[in-house]
Coordinates of C-alpha atoms in Angstrom, one line a residue:
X73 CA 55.0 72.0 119.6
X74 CA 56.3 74.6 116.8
X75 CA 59.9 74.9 116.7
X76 CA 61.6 77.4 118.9
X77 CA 63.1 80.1 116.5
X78 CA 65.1 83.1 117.4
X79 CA 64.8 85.5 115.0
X80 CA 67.0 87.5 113.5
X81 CA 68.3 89.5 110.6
X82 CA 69.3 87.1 107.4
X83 CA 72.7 88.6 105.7
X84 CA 74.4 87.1 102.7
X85 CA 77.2 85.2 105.3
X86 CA 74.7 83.6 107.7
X87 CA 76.3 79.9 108.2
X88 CA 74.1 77.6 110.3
X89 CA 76.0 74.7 112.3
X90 CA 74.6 71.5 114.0
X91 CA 74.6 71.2 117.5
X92 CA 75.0 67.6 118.6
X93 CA 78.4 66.3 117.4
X94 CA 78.8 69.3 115.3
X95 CA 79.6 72.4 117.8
X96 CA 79.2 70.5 121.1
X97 CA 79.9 66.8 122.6
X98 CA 76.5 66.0 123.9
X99 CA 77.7 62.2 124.7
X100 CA 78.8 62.6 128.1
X101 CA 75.6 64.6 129.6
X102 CA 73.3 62.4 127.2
X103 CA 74.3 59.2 128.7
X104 CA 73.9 60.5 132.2
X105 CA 70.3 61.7 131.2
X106 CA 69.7 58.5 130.2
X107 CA 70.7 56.8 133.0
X108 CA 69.1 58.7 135.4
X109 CA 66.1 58.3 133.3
X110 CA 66.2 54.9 133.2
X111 CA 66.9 54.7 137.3
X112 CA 63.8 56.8 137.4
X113 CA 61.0 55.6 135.7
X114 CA 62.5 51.6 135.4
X115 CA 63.3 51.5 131.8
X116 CA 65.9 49.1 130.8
X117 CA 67.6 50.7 128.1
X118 CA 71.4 50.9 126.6
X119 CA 73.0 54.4 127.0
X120 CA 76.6 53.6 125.2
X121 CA 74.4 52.8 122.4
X122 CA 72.1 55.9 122.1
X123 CA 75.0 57.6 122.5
X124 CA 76.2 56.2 119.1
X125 CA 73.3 57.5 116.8
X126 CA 72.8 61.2 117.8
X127 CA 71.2 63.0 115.4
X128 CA 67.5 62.4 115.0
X129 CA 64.7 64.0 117.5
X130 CA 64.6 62.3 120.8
X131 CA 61.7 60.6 119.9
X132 CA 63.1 58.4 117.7
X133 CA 65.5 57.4 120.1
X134 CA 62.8 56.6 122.7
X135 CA 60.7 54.1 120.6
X136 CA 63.3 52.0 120.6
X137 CA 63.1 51.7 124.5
X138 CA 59.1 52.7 125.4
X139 CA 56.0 51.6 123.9
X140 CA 55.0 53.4 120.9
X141 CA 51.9 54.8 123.2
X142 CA 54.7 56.5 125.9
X143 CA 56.8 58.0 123.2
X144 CA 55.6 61.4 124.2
X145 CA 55.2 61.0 128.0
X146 CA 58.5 59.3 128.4
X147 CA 60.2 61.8 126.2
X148 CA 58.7 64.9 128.2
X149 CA 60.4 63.4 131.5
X150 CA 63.4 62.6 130.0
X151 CA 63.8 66.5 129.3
X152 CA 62.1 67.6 132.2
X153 CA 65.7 65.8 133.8
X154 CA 68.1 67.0 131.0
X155 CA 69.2 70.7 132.5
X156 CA 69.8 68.4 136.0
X157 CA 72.0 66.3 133.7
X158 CA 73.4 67.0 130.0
X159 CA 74.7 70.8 130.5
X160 CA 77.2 70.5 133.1
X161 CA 79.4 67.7 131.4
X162 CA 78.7 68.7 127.7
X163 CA 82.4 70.7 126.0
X164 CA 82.7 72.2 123.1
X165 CA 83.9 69.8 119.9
X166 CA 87.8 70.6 118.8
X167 CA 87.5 73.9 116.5
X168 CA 83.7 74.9 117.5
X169 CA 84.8 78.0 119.2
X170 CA 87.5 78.7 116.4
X171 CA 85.0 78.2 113.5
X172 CA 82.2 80.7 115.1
X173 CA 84.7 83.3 114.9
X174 CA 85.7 82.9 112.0
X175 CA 82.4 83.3 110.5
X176 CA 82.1 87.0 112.3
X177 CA 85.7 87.8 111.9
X178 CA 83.9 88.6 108.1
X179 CA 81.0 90.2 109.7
X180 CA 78.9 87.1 108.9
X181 CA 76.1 85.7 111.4
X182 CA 75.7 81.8 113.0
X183 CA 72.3 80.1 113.3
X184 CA 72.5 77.2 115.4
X185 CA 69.7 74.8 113.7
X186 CA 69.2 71.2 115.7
X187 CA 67.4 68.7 116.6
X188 CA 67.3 69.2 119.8
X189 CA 64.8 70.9 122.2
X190 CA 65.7 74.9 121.9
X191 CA 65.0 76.1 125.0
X192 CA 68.1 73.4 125.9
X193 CA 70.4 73.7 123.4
X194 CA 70.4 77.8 124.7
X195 CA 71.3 76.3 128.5
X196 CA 74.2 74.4 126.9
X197 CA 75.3 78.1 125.1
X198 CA 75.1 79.8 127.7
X199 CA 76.8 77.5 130.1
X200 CA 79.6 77.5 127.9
X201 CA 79.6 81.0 127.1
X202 CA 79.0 80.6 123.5
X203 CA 76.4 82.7 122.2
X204 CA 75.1 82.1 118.4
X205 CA 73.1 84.7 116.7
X206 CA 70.3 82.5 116.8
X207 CA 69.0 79.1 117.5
X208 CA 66.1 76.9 116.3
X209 CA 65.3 73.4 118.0
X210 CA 63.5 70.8 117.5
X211 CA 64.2 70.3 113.5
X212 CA 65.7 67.2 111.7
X213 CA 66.7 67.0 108.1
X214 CA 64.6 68.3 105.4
X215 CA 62.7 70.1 108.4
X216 CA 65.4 72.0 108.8
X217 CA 65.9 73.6 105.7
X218 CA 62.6 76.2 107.2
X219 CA 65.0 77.8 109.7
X220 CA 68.1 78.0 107.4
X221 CA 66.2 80.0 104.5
X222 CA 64.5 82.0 107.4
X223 CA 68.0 82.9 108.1
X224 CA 69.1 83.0 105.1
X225 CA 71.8 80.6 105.3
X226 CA 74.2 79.7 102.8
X227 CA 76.1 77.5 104.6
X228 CA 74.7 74.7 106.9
X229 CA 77.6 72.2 108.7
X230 CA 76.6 69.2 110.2
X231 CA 77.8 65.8 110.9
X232 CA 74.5 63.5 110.2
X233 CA 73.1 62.6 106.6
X234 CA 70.3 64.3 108.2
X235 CA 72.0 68.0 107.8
X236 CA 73.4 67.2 104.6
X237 CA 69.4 66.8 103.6
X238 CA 68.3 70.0 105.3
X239 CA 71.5 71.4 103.4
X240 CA 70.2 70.4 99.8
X241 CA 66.4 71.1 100.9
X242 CA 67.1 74.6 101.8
X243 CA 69.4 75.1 98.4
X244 CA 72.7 75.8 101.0
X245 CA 76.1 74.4 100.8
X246 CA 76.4 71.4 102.9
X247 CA 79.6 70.9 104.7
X248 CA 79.7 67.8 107.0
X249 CA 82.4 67.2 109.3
X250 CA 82.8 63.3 110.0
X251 CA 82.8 63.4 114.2
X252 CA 79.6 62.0 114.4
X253 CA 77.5 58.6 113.6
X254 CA 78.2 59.1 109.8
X255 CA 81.2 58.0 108.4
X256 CA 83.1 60.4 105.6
X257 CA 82.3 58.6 102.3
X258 CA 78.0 58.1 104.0
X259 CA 78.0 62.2 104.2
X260 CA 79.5 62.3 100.2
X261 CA 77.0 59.8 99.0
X262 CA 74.2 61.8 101.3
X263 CA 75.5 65.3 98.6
X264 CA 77.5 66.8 100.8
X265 CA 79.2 69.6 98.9
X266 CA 82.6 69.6 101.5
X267 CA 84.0 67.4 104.0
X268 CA 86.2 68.1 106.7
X269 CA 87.7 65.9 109.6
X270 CA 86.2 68.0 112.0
X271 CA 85.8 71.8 112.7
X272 CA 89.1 72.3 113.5
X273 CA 89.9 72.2 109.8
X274 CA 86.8 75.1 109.1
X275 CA 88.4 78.3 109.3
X276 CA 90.7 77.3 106.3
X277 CA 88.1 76.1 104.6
X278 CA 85.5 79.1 105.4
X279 CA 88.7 81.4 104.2
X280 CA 89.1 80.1 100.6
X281 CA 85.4 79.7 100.8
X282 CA 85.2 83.7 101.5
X283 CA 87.6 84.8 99.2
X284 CA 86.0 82.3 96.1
X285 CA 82.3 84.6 96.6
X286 CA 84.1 88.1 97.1
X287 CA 85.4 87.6 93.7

């Protein structure tokens, strides 16, 4: 299946972000997908430790737990059970809402650009009331340097090695905040241009970062 892309206008203060880890904390309503999932269909399977390496597509995560010929099947129900799940215990991560509005406080644009299946990652949006300019799922690492050009995205933020990848791929700035699998000194060694604690320390960031290409 092609990615799910929402299109939209690119403008020279377009800044995508990661979902998983990143904007939201997916743990919660991933484990309890899991779980149910498991219950389900009889798979034995560890969801504290899948909740440890988020990131990657969902299939990658599955071939650890199913045979290599159910990847796809058993992925399919697993999402077919996700909206029952993942969106109602999911939250924002500390400074996600803060660090969107910064970006249009400038008149700039977000692009949400994820792993993740789209059509979900817009459930968990709009449950929360958070509504990015655009979103496009189902794209990890260098894969995701197609949606941030198609955006035209200077800026990608992420918190795998993965989205410091898709950073360099797409010729953006990576900035990585350390809040998920990868530690601070993996994302610098990955080329991430910035590093932050999390999102909550963005807006100052984004500020200086603002002011440095106005001048």
């Amino acid at each position: 299946m092609s990615p799910m892309t929402t299109n939209v206008s690119a403008g020279p203060l377009t800044v995508g972000f990661d979902l998983d880890l990143t904007l939201l904390d997916t743990r919660p309503g991933i484990r309890a997908t899991f779980l149910a999932f498991a219950e389900k269909y009889g798979v034995e399977l560890d969801a504290d430790l899948v909740v440890t390496r988020l990131g990657p597509p969902l299939e990658h995560e599955m071939a650890h737990w199913v045979p290599a010929e159910r990847v796809t099947e058993m992925t399919a129900r697993y999402r077919a059970l996700y909206p029952e799940y993942a969106i109602e215990p999911t939250v924002p991560m500390p400074g996600a809402r803060d660090a969107l509005d910064a970006v249009r406080e400038v008149g700039g644009r977000t692009v949400v650009v994820t792993a993740k299946n789209g059509p979900h990652a817009a459930l968990h949006f709009a449950h929360l009331g958070i509504e990015p300019d655009a979103i496009a799922g189902r794209l990890f690492a260098e894969a995701k340097a197609e949606a941030l050009r198609e955006h035209g995205a200077s800026v990608y933020v992420g918190d795998h090695v993965g989205d410091v990848r898709g950073a360099r791929a797409a010729g953006a700035l990576s900035v990585a905040v350390a809040t998920g699998p990868c530690s601070p000194e993996e994302l610098r060694e990955a080329g991430a241009d910035v590093v932050l604690k999390d999102l909550t320390d963005f807006r100052a960031w984004w500020k200086a970062y603002v002011a440095e290409t106005a001048r």
